[in-house]
mmCIF file of C-alpha atoms in Angstrom:
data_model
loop_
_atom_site.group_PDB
_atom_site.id
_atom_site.type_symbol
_atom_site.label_atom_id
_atom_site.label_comp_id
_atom_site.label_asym_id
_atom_site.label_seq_id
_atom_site.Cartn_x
_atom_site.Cartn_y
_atom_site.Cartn_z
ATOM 1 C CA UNK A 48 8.969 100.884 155.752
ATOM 2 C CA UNK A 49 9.758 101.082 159.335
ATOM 3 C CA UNK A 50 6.737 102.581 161.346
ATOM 4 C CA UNK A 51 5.433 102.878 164.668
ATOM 5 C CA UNK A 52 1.157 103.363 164.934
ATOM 6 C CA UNK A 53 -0.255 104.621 168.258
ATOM 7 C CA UNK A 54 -3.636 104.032 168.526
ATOM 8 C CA UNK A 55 -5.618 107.379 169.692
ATOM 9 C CA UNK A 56 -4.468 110.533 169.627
ATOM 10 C CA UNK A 57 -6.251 111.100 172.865
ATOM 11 C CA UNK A 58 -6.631 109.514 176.061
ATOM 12 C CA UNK A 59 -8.550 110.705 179.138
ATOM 13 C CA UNK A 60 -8.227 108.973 182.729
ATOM 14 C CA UNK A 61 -9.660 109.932 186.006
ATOM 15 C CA UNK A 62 -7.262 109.667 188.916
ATOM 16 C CA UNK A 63 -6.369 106.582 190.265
ATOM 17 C CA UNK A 64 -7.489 104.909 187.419
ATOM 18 C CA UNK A 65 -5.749 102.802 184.814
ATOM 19 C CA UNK A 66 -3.839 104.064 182.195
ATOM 20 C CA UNK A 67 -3.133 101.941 178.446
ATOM 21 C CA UNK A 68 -1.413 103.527 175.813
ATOM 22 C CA UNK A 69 -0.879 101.639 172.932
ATOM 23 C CA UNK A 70 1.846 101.020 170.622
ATOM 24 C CA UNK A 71 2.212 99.127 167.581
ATOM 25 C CA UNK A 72 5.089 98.373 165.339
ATOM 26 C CA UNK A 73 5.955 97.155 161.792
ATOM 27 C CA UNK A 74 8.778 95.711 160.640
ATOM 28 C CA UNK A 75 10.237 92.218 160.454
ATOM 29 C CA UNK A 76 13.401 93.085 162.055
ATOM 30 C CA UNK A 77 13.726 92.858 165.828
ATOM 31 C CA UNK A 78 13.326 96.127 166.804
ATOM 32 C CA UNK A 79 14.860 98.558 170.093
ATOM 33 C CA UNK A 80 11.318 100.166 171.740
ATOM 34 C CA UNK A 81 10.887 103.393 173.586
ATOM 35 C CA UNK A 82 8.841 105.297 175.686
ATOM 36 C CA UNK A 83 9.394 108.695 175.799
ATOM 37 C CA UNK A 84 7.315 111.526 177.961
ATOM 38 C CA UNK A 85 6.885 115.360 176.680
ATOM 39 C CA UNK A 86 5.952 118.071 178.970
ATOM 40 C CA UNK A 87 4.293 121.526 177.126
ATOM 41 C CA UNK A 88 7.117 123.123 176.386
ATOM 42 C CA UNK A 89 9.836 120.402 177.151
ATOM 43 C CA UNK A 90 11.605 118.137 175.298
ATOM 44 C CA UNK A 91 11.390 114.307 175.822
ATOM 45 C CA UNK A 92 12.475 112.131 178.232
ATOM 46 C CA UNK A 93 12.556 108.428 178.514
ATOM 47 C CA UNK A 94 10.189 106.574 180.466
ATOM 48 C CA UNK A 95 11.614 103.055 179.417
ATOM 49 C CA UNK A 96 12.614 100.500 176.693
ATOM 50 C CA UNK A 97 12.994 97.596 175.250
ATOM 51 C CA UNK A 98 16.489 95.930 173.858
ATOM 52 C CA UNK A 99 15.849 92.137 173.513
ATOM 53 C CA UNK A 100 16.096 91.538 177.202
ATOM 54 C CA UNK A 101 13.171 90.856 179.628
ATOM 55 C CA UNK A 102 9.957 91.295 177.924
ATOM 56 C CA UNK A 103 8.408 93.053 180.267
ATOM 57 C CA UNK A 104 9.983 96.669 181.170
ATOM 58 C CA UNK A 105 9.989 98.579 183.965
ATOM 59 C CA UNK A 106 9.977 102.719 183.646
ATOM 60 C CA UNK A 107 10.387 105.428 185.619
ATOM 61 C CA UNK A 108 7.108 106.668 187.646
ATOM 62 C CA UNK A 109 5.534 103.781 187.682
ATOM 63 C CA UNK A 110 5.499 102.956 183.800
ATOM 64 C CA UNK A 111 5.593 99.537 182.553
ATOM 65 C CA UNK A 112 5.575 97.848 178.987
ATOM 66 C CA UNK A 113 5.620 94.601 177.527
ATOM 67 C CA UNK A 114 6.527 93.858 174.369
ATOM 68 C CA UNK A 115 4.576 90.794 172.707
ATOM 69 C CA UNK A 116 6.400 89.907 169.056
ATOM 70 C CA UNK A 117 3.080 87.904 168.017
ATOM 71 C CA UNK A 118 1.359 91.080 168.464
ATOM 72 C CA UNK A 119 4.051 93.554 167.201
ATOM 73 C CA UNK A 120 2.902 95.861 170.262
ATOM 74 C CA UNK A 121 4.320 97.384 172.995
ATOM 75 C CA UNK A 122 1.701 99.252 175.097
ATOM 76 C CA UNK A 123 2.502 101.444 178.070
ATOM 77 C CA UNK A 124 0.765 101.174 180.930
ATOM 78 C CA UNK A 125 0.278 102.422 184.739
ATOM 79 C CA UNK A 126 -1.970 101.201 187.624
ATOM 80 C CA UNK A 127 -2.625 104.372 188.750
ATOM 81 C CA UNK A 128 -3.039 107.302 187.203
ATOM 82 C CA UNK A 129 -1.784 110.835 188.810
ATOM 83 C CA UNK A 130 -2.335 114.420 188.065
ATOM 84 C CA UNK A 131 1.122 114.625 187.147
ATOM 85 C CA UNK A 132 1.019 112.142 184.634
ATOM 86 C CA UNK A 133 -0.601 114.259 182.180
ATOM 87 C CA UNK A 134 1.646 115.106 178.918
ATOM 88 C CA UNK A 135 1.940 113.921 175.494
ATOM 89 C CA UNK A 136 3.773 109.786 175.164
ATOM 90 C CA UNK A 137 5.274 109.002 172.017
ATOM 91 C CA UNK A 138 6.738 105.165 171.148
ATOM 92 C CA UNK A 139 9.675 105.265 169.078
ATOM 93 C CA UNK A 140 11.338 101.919 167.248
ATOM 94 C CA UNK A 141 15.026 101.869 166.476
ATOM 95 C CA UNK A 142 17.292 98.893 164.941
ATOM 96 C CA UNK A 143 21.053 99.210 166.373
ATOM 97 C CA UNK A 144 21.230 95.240 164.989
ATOM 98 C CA UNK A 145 21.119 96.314 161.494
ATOM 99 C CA UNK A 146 22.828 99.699 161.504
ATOM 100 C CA UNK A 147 22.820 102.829 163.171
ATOM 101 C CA UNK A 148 19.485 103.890 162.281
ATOM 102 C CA UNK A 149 17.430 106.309 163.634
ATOM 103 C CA UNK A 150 14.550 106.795 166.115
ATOM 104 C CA UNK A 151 11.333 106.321 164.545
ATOM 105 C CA UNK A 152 8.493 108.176 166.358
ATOM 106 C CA UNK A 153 4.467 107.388 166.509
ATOM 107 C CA UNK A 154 2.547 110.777 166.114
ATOM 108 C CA UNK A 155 1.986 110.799 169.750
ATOM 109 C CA UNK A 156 -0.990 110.275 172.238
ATOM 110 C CA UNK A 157 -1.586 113.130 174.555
ATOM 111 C CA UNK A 158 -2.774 111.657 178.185
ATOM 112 C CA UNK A 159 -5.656 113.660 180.208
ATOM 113 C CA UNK A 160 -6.042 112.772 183.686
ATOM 114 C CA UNK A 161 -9.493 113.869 185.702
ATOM 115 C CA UNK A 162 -9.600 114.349 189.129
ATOM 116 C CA UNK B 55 26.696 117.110 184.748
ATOM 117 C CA UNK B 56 25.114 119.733 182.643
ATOM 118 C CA UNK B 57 22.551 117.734 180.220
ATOM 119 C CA UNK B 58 21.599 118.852 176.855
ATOM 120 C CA UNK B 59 21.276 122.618 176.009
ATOM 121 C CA UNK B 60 19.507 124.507 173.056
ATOM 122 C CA UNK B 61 19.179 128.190 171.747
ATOM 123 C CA UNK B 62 17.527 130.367 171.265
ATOM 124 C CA UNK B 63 14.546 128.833 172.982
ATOM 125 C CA UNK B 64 12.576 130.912 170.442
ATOM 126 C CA UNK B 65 12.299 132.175 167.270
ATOM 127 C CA UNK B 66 10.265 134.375 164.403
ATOM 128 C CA UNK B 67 11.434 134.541 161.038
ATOM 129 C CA UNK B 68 9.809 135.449 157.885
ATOM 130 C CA UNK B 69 9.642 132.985 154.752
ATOM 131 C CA UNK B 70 12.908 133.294 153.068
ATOM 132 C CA UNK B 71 15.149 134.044 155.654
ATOM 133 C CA UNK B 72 17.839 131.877 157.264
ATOM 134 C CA UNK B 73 18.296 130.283 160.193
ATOM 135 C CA UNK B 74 20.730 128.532 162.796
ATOM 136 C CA UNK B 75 19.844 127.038 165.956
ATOM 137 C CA UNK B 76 22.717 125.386 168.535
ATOM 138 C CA UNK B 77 23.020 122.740 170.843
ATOM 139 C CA UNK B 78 25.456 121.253 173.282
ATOM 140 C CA UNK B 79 25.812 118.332 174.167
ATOM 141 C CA UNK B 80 26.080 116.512 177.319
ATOM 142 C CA UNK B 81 29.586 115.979 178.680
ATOM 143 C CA UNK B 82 31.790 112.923 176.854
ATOM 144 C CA UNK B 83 28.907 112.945 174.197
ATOM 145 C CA UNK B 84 30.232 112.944 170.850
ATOM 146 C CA UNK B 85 27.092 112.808 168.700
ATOM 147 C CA UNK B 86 24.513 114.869 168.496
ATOM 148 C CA UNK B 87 20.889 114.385 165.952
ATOM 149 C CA UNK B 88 18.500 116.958 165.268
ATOM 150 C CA UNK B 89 14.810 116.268 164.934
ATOM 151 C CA UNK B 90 12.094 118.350 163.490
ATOM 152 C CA UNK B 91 8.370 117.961 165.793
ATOM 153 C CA UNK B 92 5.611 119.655 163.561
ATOM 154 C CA UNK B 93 2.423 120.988 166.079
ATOM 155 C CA UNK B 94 0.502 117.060 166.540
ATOM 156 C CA UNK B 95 3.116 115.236 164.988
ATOM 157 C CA UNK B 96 6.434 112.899 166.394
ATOM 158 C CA UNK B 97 9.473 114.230 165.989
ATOM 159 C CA UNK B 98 11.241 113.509 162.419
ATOM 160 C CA UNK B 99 14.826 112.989 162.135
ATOM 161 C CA UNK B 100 17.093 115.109 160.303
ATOM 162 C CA UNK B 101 19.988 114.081 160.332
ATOM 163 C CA UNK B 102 23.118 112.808 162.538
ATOM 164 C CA UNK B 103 26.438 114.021 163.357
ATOM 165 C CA UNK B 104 29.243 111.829 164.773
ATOM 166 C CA UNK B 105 32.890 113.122 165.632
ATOM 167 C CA UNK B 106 32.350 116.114 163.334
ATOM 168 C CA UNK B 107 30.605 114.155 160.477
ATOM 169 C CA UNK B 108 27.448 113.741 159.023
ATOM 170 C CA UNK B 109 27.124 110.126 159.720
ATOM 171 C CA UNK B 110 22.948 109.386 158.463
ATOM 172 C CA UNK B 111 20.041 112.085 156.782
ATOM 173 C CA UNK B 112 16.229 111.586 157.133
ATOM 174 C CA UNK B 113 14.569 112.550 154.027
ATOM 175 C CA UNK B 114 15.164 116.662 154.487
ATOM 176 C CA UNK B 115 16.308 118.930 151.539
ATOM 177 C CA UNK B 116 19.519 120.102 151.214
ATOM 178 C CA UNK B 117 18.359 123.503 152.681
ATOM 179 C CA UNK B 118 18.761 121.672 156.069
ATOM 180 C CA UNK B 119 22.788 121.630 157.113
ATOM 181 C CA UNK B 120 25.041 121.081 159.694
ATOM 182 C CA UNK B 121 27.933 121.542 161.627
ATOM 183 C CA UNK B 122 29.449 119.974 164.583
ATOM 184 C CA UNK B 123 32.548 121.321 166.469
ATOM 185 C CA UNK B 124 35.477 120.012 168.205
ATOM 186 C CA UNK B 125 33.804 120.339 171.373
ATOM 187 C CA UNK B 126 30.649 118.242 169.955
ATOM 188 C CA UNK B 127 28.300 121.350 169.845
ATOM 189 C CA UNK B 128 26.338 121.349 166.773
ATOM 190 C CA UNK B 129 24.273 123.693 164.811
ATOM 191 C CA UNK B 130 21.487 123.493 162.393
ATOM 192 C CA UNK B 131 21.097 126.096 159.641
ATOM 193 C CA UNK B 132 17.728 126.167 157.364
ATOM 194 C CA UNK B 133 17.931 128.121 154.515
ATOM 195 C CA UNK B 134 15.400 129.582 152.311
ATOM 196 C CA UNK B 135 12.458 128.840 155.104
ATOM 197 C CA UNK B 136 9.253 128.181 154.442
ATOM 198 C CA UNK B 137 6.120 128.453 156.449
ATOM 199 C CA UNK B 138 5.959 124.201 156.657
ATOM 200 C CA UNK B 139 9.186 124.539 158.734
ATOM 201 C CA UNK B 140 7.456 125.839 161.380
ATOM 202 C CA UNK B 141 8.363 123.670 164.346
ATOM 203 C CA UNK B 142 10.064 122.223 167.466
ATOM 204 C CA UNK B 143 13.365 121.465 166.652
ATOM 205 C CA UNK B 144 15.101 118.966 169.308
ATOM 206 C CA UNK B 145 18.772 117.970 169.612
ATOM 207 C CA UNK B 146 19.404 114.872 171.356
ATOM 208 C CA UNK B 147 23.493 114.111 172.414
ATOM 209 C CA UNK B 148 24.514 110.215 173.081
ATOM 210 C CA UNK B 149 27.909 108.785 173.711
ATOM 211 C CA UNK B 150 28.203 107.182 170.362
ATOM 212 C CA UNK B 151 26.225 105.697 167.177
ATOM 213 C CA UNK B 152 24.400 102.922 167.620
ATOM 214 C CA UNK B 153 24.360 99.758 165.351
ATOM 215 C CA UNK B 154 26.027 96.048 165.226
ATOM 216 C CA UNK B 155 23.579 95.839 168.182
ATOM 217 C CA UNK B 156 25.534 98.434 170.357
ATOM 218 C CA UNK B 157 22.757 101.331 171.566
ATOM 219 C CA UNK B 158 23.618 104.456 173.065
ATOM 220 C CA UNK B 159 20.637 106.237 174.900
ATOM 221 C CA UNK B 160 19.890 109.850 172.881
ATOM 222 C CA UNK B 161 19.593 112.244 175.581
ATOM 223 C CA UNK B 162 17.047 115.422 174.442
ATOM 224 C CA UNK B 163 17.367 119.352 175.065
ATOM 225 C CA UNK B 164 14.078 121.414 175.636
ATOM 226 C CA UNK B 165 14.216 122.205 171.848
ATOM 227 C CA UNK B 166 13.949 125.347 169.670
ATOM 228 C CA UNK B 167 10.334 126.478 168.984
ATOM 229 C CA UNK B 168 10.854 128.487 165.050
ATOM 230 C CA UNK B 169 7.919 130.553 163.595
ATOM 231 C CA UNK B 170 7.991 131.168 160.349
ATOM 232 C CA UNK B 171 5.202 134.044 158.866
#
């Protein structure tokens, strides 16, 4: 089955510091990947994806993620963390080559950043 | 451009009851999906609606429905609840259906928070 793994539900960061989320996928079909960002009591918005182009993706706020195939991962990271950065990620896989099928979503990994 | 909108923002019901939250979607969107986010957990699809039509189901009962209206709202009625449906529901609009390696981004609303005791 299609799936999407994020490793720890819990990250902490002090400011300024780096931040690594990480994503893994499964499937042998070439997959669509997403970052999205949830506020408390917001829904989510995208930080950034991947659809076959560049490997390496630029996001909003800083955000980047590259996805390695050998590794089925796609881990988000950020220099620098910021106060503001603190919410809940989730990676989501979709496959528009094979259908119209629908986004998958890891459980989540809720980011804590310490001044 | 007014983006994605859903009501009520929230809700208390008691197990048994029914239920129907809306959503609009954003302008020139013609489908709308509904997700269900359990407290901890990624959201879960429901199901799809394209031009009206159901058009893909995640693995829901049939006490989950749907509608969607000439103007592309939607609405999703539970019936019967139970306490596990507890949740954020989110509605996310995009311009059409992906697949045949087409993607349309899914654009979310703030969601409906539903209590059930």
């Amino acid at each position: 089955a299609q799936s999407v793994t994020q490793l720890g539900s819990h990250v902490s960061v002090s400011e300024g510091a780096l931040v690594l989320l990480r994503c893994n996928y499964s499937s042998s079909v070439p997959p669509y990947l997403f970052w999205y960002v949830q506020y408390p009591n917001q829904g989510l918005q995208l930080l950034l994806k991947y659809t076959s182009a560049a490997t390496l993706v630029k996001g909003i706020n800083g955000f980047e993620a590259e996805f390695k195939k050998s590794e089925t991962s796609f881990h988000l990271t950020k220099p620098s963390a910021h106060m503001s950065d603190a919410a809940e990620y989730f990676c989501a896989v979709s496959y528009p080559r094979i259908g119209n099928t629908p986004l998958v979503f890891g459980k989540g990994t809720r980011l804590s950043v310490i001044a | 451009e007014t983006g994605v909108t859903q009501s009520p923002t929230h809700l208390i019901k008691t197990r048994g009851q029914q239920v129907t939250l809306r959503c609009s979607s954003q302008s020139g969107h013609n489908t709308v999906s509904w997700y269900q986010q359990a407290l901890g957990q990624g959201p879960q699809f429901i199901f799809q609606y394209y031009r009206e039509e159901e058009n893909g189901r995640g693995n829901f009962p049939p006490r989950f429905s749907g509608l969607q209206f000439p103007n592309y709202s939607s609405e999703l009625n539970v019936n019967a609840l139970e306490l596990d449906d507890s949740a954020l529901y989110l509605c996310a609009s995009s311009l059409g259906t992906s697949g045949q390696g087409d993607y349309y981004e899914q654009y979310f609303g703030p969601g409906t928070r539903l209590t059930v005791t």
